[in-house]
Short mmCIF file of C-alpha atoms in Angstrom, two decimals:
data_model
loop_
_atom_site.label_atom_id
_atom_site.label_comp_id
_atom_site.label_asym_id
_atom_site.label_seq_id
_atom_site.Cartn_x
_atom_site.Cartn_y
_atom_site.Cartn_z
CA ASN A 38 25.32 12.82 298.04
CA ALA A 39 25.35 12.10 301.75
CA GLY A 40 23.13 14.33 303.82
CA VAL A 41 19.66 14.97 305.13
CA THR A 42 16.64 14.38 302.89
CA GLN A 43 13.25 15.92 303.58
CA THR A 44 9.93 15.21 301.92
CA PRO A 45 7.80 16.83 300.71
CA LYS A 46 9.41 20.09 299.59
CA PHE A 47 6.11 21.97 299.40
CA GLN A 48 2.69 21.36 300.90
CA VAL A 49 -0.59 23.23 301.20
CA LEU A 50 -3.03 22.09 303.87
CA LYS A 51 -6.46 23.16 304.91
CA THR A 52 -7.03 24.04 308.56
CA GLY A 53 -7.67 20.87 310.53
CA GLN A 54 -5.95 18.50 308.12
CA SER A 55 -3.10 16.31 309.25
CA MET A 56 0.19 15.46 307.64
CA THR A 57 3.60 13.99 308.34
CA LEU A 58 6.90 15.50 307.30
CA GLN A 59 9.55 12.91 306.62
CA CYS A 60 13.28 13.22 307.27
CA ALA A 61 16.10 10.75 306.70
CA GLN A 62 19.87 11.04 307.13
CA ASP A 63 22.60 8.75 305.87
CA MET A 64 25.52 10.01 307.96
CA ASN A 65 25.01 7.60 310.84
CA HIS A 66 24.32 10.52 313.18
CA ASN A 67 22.78 9.80 316.55
CA SER A 68 20.90 13.08 316.98
CA MET A 69 18.15 14.57 314.85
CA TYR A 70 16.14 17.78 315.08
CA TRP A 71 13.13 19.59 313.70
CA TYR A 72 13.20 23.37 313.39
CA ARG A 73 10.80 25.90 312.00
CA GLN A 74 11.89 29.16 310.44
CA ASP A 75 9.66 32.21 310.38
CA PRO A 76 10.40 35.78 309.25
CA GLY A 77 11.75 37.85 312.13
CA MET A 78 11.78 34.85 314.48
CA GLY A 79 14.78 32.98 313.19
CA LEU A 80 15.13 29.23 313.61
CA ARG A 81 13.29 27.67 316.52
CA LEU A 82 13.59 24.11 317.75
CA ILE A 83 10.35 22.10 317.73
CA TYR A 84 11.50 18.64 318.85
CA TYR A 85 14.71 16.73 318.92
CA SER A 86 15.92 13.18 319.33
CA ALA A 87 19.29 12.87 321.04
CA SER A 88 19.51 9.19 320.12
CA GLU A 89 17.38 6.40 318.71
CA GLY A 90 14.48 5.72 321.03
CA THR A 91 14.39 9.15 322.69
CA THR A 92 12.57 12.37 321.84
CA ASP A 93 12.30 15.66 323.69
CA LYS A 94 10.45 18.92 323.33
CA GLY A 95 12.18 22.00 322.10
CA GLU A 96 11.17 25.62 322.23
CA VAL A 97 7.89 25.42 320.28
CA PRO A 98 6.44 21.86 320.50
CA ASN A 99 2.72 22.63 320.77
CA GLY A 100 0.68 21.22 317.90
CA TYR A 101 3.36 18.76 316.81
CA ASN A 102 4.35 15.17 317.46
CA VAL A 103 7.46 13.31 316.40
CA SER A 104 8.58 9.74 315.86
CA ARG A 105 12.16 8.48 315.73
CA LEU A 106 11.45 5.51 313.52
CA ASN A 107 15.04 4.24 313.52
CA LYS A 108 18.49 5.75 313.57
CA ARG A 109 18.06 7.20 310.08
CA GLU A 110 14.52 8.56 310.17
CA PHE A 111 12.77 11.22 312.23
CA SER A 112 9.26 12.33 311.28
CA LEU A 113 7.20 15.36 312.34
CA ARG A 114 3.43 15.13 312.46
CA LEU A 115 0.84 17.88 312.49
CA GLU A 116 -2.36 16.31 313.80
CA SER A 117 -4.67 19.25 313.14
CA ALA A 118 -2.98 21.95 311.12
CA ALA A 119 -3.52 25.61 311.98
CA PRO A 120 -2.61 28.76 310.00
CA SER A 121 -0.03 29.57 312.70
CA GLN A 122 1.88 26.50 311.55
CA THR A 123 2.54 28.04 308.16
CA SER A 124 6.32 28.04 308.06
CA VAL A 125 9.42 26.51 306.57
CA TYR A 126 10.40 23.34 308.38
CA PHE A 127 13.97 22.08 308.54
CA CYS A 128 15.27 18.75 309.68
CA ALA A 129 18.86 18.46 310.87
CA SER A 130 21.20 15.84 312.24
CA SER A 131 24.43 15.81 314.21
CA GLU A 132 26.77 13.52 316.03
CA THR A 133 26.58 13.64 319.81
CA TRP A 134 28.99 15.65 321.91
CA SER A 135 31.17 12.63 322.50
CA GLY A 136 31.25 11.59 318.87
CA HIS A 137 34.51 11.19 317.02
CA LEU A 138 33.34 11.58 313.46
CA ALA A 139 35.11 13.90 311.09
CA GLY A 140 32.22 16.32 311.38
CA GLN A 141 33.21 17.09 314.97
CA GLY A 142 29.73 17.83 316.14
CA GLY A 143 28.61 20.02 313.28
CA TYR A 144 25.00 20.07 312.14
CA THR A 145 23.76 19.12 308.68
CA PHE A 146 20.44 20.51 307.51
CA GLY A 147 17.93 19.33 304.96
CA SER A 148 16.62 21.59 302.21
CA GLY A 149 13.35 22.30 304.00
CA THR A 150 9.61 21.89 303.59
CA ARG A 151 7.52 24.95 302.82
CA LEU A 152 4.14 24.44 304.46
CA THR A 153 1.14 26.69 303.99
CA VAL A 154 -1.99 26.17 306.05
CA VAL A 155 -5.09 27.94 304.69
CA LYS B 44 19.63 31.39 328.41
CA GLN B 45 22.08 31.54 325.55
CA GLU B 46 21.54 34.46 323.21
CA VAL B 47 23.27 34.97 319.88
CA THR B 48 23.41 38.35 318.21
CA GLN B 49 24.58 39.09 314.70
CA ILE B 50 25.64 42.51 313.53
CA PRO B 51 24.92 44.02 311.08
CA ALA B 52 21.46 42.70 310.21
CA ALA B 53 22.03 43.69 306.58
CA LEU B 54 25.04 44.70 304.55
CA SER B 55 25.41 45.93 300.99
CA VAL B 56 28.85 46.18 299.39
CA PRO B 57 30.33 46.47 295.90
CA GLU B 58 32.07 43.49 294.42
CA GLY B 59 35.68 43.03 295.46
CA GLU B 60 35.42 44.39 298.99
CA ASN B 61 36.66 42.49 302.00
CA LEU B 62 34.04 42.31 304.71
CA VAL B 63 33.49 41.14 308.26
CA LEU B 64 30.33 39.72 309.78
CA ASN B 65 30.04 39.69 313.54
CA CYS B 66 28.48 37.20 315.94
CA SER B 67 28.34 37.48 319.73
CA PHE B 68 27.00 35.05 322.31
CA THR B 69 26.21 35.47 325.99
CA ASP B 70 27.26 32.11 327.45
CA SER B 71 30.87 31.10 326.78
CA ALA B 72 30.23 27.44 327.70
CA ILE B 73 30.04 26.34 324.10
CA TYR B 74 31.08 23.11 322.39
CA ASN B 75 31.50 24.64 318.97
CA LEU B 76 30.34 27.46 316.72
CA GLN B 77 29.10 27.00 313.19
CA TRP B 78 28.61 29.49 310.36
CA PHE B 79 25.93 28.74 307.80
CA ARG B 80 24.86 30.29 304.54
CA GLN B 81 21.23 30.40 303.44
CA ASP B 82 20.16 31.41 299.94
CA PRO B 83 16.61 32.71 299.48
CA GLY B 84 14.11 29.87 299.64
CA LYS B 85 16.81 27.30 300.31
CA GLY B 86 18.20 25.31 303.20
CA LEU B 87 21.24 25.96 305.37
CA THR B 88 24.67 25.16 304.05
CA SER B 89 27.47 24.77 306.57
CA LEU B 90 30.45 27.01 305.82
CA LEU B 91 32.80 26.64 308.76
CA LEU B 92 32.81 24.83 312.09
CA ILE B 93 35.08 25.99 314.92
CA GLN B 94 35.59 23.86 318.01
CA SER B 95 35.72 25.64 321.36
CA SER B 96 39.44 24.93 321.62
CA GLN B 97 40.22 26.48 318.24
CA ARG B 98 40.86 30.11 317.34
CA GLU B 99 40.03 30.06 313.66
CA GLN B 100 39.08 28.05 310.62
CA THR B 101 39.62 28.83 306.95
CA SER B 102 37.97 27.66 303.78
CA GLY B 103 38.88 29.37 300.55
CA ARG B 104 38.01 33.07 300.81
CA LEU B 105 36.32 32.55 304.17
CA ASN B 106 37.96 32.80 307.54
CA ALA B 107 36.12 32.45 310.83
CA SER B 108 37.63 33.35 314.19
CA LEU B 109 36.48 32.51 317.69
CA ASP B 110 37.21 34.27 320.98
CA LYS B 111 35.27 32.13 323.42
CA SER B 112 36.18 34.10 326.51
CA SER B 113 34.74 37.31 325.11
CA GLY B 114 31.82 35.55 323.42
CA ARG B 115 32.65 36.66 319.88
CA SER B 116 33.14 35.23 316.43
CA THR B 117 33.78 36.93 313.12
CA LEU B 118 33.37 35.68 309.58
CA TYR B 119 35.76 37.35 307.17
CA ILE B 120 34.97 37.19 303.45
CA ALA B 121 37.80 38.22 301.16
CA ALA B 122 37.30 39.73 297.72
CA SER B 123 33.51 39.47 297.83
CA GLN B 124 31.58 38.35 294.75
CA PRO B 125 27.91 38.67 293.72
CA GLY B 126 27.58 34.94 294.31
CA ASP B 127 28.30 35.56 298.00
CA SER B 128 24.93 37.30 298.31
CA ALA B 129 22.95 35.35 300.89
CA THR B 130 22.00 35.36 304.56
CA TYR B 131 24.77 34.25 306.90
CA LEU B 132 23.79 32.59 310.16
CA CYS B 133 25.91 31.99 313.22
CA ALA B 134 24.99 29.19 315.62
CA VAL B 135 26.53 27.96 318.86
CA ARG B 136 26.31 24.45 320.23
CA PRO B 137 26.32 24.17 324.01
CA GLN B 138 28.61 22.02 326.06
CA ARG B 139 27.17 18.77 327.27
CA ASN B 140 25.18 19.06 330.50
CA SER B 141 24.92 22.80 330.07
CA GLY B 142 21.12 22.65 330.23
CA TYR B 143 20.71 23.61 326.59
CA SER B 144 19.55 21.00 324.15
CA THR B 145 20.77 22.18 320.78
CA LEU B 146 22.03 25.00 318.62
CA THR B 147 21.17 28.59 319.37
CA PHE B 148 21.01 30.67 316.22
CA GLY B 149 21.50 34.32 315.56
CA LYS B 150 18.99 36.01 313.28
CA GLY B 151 21.50 36.37 310.50
CA THR B 152 23.20 38.98 308.39
CA MET B 153 21.71 39.52 304.94
CA LEU B 154 24.55 40.26 302.53
CA LEU B 155 24.16 41.79 299.10
CA VAL B 156 27.21 42.08 296.86
CA SER B 157 26.59 44.20 293.81
CA PRO B 158 28.55 43.87 290.53
#
């Protein structure tokens, strides 16, 4: 099925370890996003990429880096994991405002990565 | 700054009831509004997408309305079923060049439909 694929689904890290969360979409969307979801805080934007070759900080970028590898793939890296980064991470994609796809600017989300940092 | 509020935060109803979930937003300069469903431990599933020029969208037992000028949207669920139990999230996408980068989410309404 077309959509957004995230890997891994679950991960446990020790404090100070690094890891990369992978995300790929097959809808030919220009824009991709990384969110984290925490109880009581809702969904917060970490980084986004409006188009291939560009990335920008969101609301909570500290401790993270991203790479827009190509139009399909957008990865999130934790260089030195901290317990405060324990969360559920979601990748999403969308067409740009001026897009004319049938989706009309709606967002599609991946199934998430549950990360625990101990 | 755009703020999205969802009321109620939680709702418990018996099966078969019709119900309304509310979403309000502070900045009416939106491109579209999207309703999502999230089951426990799962990702977000898009339910309905309403463009800023539209008044409502329907899908099966779901109907979403949008009143952009007053900053309100409602999600109407007809003849609720236990399988509708989930958290429902409302999100608004800003207009281009509004200064906002992406969706602003409400904190959701947790719905429980009992048999």
